[in-house]
mmCIF file with all atom_site columns, C-alpha atoms in Angstrom:
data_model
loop_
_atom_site.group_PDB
_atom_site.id
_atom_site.type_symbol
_atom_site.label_atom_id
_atom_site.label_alt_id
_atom_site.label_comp_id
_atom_site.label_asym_id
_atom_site.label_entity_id
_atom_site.label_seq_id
_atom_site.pdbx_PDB_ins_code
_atom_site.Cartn_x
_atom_site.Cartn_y
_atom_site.Cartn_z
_atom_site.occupancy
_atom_site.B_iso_or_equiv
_atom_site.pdbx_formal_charge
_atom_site.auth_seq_id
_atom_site.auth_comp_id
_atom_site.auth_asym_id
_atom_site.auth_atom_id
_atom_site.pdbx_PDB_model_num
ATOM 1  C CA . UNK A 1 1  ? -27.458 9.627   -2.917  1.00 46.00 ? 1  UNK A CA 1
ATOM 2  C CA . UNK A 1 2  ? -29.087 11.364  -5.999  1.00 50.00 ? 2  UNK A CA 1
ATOM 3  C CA . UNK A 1 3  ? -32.562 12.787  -6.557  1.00 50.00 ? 3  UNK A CA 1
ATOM 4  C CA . UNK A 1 4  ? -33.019 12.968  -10.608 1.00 49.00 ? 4  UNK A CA 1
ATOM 5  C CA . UNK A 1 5  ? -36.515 13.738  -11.689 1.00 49.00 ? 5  UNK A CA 1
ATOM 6  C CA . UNK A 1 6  ? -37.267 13.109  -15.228 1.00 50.00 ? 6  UNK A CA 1
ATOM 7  C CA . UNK A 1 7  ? -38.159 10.368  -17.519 1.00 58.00 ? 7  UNK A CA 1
ATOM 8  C CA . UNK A 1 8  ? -35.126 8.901   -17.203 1.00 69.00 ? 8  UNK A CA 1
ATOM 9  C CA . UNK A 1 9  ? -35.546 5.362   -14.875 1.00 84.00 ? 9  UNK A CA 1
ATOM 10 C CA . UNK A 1 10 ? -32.847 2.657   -13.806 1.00 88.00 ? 10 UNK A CA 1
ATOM 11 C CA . UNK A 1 11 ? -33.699 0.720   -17.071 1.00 86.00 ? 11 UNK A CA 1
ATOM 12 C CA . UNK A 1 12 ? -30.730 3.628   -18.590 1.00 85.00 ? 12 UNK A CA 1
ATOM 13 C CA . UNK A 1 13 ? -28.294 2.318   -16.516 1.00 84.00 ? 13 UNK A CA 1
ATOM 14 C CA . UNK A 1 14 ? -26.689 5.942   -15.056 1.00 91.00 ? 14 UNK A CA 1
ATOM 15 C CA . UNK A 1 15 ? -25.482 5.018   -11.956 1.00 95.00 ? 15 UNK A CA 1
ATOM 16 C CA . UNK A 1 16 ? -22.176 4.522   -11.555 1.00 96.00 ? 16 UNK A CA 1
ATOM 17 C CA . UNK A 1 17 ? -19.189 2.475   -10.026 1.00 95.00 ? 17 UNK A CA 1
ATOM 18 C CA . UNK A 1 18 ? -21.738 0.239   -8.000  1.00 94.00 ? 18 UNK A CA 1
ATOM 19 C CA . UNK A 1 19 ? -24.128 2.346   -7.162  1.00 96.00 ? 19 UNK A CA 1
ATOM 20 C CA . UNK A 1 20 ? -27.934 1.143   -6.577  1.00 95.00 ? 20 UNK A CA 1
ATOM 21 C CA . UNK A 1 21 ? -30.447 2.675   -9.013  1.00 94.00 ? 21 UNK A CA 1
ATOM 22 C CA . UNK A 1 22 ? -33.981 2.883   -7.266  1.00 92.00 ? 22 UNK A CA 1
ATOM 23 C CA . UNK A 1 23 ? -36.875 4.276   -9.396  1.00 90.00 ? 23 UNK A CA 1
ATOM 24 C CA . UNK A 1 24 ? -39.240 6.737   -7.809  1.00 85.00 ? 24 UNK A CA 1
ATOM 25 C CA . UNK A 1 25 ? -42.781 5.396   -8.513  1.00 78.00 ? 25 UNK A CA 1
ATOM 26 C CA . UNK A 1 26 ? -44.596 8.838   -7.326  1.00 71.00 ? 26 UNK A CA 1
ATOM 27 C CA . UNK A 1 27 ? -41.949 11.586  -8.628  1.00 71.00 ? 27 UNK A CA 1
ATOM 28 C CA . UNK A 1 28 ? -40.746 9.910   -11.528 1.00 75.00 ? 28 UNK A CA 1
ATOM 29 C CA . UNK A 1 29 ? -37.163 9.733   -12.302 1.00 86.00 ? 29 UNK A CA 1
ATOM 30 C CA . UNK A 1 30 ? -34.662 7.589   -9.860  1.00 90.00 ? 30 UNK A CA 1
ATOM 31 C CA . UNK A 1 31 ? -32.214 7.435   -7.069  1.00 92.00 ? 31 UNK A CA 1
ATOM 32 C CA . UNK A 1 32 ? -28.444 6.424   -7.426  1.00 95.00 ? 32 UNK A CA 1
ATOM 33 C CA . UNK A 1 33 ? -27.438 5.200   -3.767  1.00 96.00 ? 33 UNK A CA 1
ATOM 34 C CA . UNK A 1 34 ? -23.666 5.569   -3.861  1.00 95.00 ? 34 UNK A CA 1
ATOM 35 C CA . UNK A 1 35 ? -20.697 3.745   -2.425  1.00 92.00 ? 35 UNK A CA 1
ATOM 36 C CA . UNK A 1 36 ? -19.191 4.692   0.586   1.00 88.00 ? 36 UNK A CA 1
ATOM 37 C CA . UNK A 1 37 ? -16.189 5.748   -1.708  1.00 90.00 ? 37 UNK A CA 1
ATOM 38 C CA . UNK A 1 38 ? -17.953 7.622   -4.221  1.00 93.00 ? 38 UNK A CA 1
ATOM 39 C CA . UNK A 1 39 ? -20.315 10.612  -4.615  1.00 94.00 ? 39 UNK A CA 1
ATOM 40 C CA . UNK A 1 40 ? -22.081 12.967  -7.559  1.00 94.00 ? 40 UNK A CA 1
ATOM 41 C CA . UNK A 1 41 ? -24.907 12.881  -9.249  1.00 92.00 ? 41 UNK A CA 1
ATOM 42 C CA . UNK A 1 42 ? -24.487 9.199   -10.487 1.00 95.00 ? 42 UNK A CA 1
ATOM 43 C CA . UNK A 1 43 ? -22.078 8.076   -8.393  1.00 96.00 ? 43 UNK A CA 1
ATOM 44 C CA . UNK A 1 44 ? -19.049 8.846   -10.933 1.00 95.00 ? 44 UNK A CA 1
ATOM 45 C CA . UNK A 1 45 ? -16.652 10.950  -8.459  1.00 93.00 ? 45 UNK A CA 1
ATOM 46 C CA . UNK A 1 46 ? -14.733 9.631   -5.710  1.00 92.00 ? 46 UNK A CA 1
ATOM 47 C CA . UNK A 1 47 ? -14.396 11.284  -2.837  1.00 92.00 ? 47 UNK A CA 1
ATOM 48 C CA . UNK A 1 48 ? -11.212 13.413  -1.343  1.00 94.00 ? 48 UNK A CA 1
ATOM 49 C CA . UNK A 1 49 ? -10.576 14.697  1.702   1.00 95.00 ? 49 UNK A CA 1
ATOM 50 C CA . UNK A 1 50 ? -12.632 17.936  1.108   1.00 93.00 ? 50 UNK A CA 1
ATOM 51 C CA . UNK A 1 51 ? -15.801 15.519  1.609   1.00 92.00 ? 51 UNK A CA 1
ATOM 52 C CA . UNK A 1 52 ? -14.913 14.419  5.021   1.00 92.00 ? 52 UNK A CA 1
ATOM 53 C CA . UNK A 1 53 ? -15.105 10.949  4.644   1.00 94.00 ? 53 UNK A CA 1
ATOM 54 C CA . UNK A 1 54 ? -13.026 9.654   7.293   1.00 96.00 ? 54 UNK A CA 1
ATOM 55 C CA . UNK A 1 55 ? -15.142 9.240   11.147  1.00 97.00 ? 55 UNK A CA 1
ATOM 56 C CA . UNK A 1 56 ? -14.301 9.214   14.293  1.00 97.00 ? 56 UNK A CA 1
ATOM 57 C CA . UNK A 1 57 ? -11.403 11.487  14.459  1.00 97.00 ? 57 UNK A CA 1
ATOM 58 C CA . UNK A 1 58 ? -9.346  9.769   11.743  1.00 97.00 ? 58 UNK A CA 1
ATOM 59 C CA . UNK A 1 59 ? -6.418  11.656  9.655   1.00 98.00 ? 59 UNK A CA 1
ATOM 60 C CA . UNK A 1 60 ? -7.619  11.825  5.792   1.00 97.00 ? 60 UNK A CA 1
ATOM 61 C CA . UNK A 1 61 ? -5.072  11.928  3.100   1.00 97.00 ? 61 UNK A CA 1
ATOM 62 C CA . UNK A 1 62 ? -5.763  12.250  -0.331  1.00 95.00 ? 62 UNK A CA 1
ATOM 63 C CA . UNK A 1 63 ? -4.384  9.461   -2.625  1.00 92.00 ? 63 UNK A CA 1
ATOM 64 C CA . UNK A 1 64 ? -2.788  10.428  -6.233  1.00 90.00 ? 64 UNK A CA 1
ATOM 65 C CA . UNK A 1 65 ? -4.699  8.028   -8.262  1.00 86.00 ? 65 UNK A CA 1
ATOM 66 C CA . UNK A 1 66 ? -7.956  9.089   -6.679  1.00 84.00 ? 66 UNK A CA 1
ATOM 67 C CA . UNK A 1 67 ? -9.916  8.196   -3.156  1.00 89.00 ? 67 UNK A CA 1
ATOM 68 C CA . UNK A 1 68 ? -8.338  8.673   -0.148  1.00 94.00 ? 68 UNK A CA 1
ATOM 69 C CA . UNK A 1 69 ? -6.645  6.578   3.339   1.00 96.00 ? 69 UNK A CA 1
ATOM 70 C CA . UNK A 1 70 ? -8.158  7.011   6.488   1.00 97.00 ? 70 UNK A CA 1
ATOM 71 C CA . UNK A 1 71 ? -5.459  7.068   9.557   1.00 98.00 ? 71 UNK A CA 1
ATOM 72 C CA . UNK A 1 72 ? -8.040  5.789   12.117  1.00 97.00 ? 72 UNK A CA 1
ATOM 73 C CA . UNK A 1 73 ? -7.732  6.563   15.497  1.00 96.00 ? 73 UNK A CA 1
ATOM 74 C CA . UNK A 1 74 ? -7.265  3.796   19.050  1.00 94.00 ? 74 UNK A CA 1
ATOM 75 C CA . UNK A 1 75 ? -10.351 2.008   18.755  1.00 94.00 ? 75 UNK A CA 1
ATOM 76 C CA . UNK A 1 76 ? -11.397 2.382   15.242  1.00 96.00 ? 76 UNK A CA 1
ATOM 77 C CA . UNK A 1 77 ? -11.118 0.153   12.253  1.00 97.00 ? 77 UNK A CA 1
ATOM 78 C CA . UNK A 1 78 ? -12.556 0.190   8.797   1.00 96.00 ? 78 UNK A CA 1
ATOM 79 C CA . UNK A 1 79 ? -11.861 2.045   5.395   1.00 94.00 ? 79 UNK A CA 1
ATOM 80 C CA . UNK A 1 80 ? -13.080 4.953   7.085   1.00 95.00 ? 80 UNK A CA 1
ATOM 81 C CA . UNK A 1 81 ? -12.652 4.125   10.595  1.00 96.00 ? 81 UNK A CA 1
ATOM 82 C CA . UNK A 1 82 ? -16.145 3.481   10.883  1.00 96.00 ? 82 UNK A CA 1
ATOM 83 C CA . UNK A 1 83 ? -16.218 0.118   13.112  1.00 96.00 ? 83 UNK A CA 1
ATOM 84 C CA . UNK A 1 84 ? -14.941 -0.072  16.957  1.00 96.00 ? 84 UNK A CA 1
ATOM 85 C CA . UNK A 1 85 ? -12.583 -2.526  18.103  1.00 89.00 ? 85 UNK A CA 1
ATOM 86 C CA . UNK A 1 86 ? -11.283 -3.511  21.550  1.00 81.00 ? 86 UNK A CA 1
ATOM 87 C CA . UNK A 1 87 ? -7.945  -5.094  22.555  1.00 70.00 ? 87 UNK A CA 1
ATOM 88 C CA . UNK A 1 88 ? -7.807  -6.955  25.223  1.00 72.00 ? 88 UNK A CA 1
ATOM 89 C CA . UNK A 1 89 ? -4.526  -7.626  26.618  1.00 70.00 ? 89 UNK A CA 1
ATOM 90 C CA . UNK A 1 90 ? -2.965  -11.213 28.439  1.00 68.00 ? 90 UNK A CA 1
ATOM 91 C CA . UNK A 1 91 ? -0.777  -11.019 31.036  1.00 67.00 ? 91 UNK A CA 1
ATOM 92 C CA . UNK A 1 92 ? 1.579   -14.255 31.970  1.00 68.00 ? 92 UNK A CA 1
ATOM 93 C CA . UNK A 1 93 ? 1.797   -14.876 35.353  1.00 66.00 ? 93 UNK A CA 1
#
């Protein structure tokens, strides 16, 4: 998330990549909610490794044409291995 004071507002359209624009009524100026993926100022960069965007343990690699994989951990699903999961196994008797 952003914090841009200014005159600029939502109606300028500088959030990026999917990003919620919320003006600030008291402050002026307006708040780009990023993306899980994404990051900067207006949402325009995605994020690597470096950022630490995998949870729960999971191995990060960067990917070549930008973002990264998340190697999630027993337990853990998700892009970023955010969500829990359980197995629960059948036995045949």
């Amino acid at each position: 998330m952003c914090c841009l004071a200014g005159t600029f507002n939502c109606l300028e359209r500088l959030c990026q990549n999917g990003a919620t624009c919320t003006n600030r009524t008291a402050a002026g100026g307006y708040d780009c909610t990023c993306l899980k993926i994404h990051i900067g100022t207006h949402c325009q960069r995605m994020k690597t490794c470096t950022d630490g965007p995998c949870e729960n343990g999971a191995t990060c690699t960067d990917v070549s044409t930008g973002g990264v994989t998340c190697q999630c951990v027993l337990g853990y699903i998700g892009q970023f291995c955010e969500r829990t999961y359980f197995v629960v196994a059948h036995s045949v008797i």
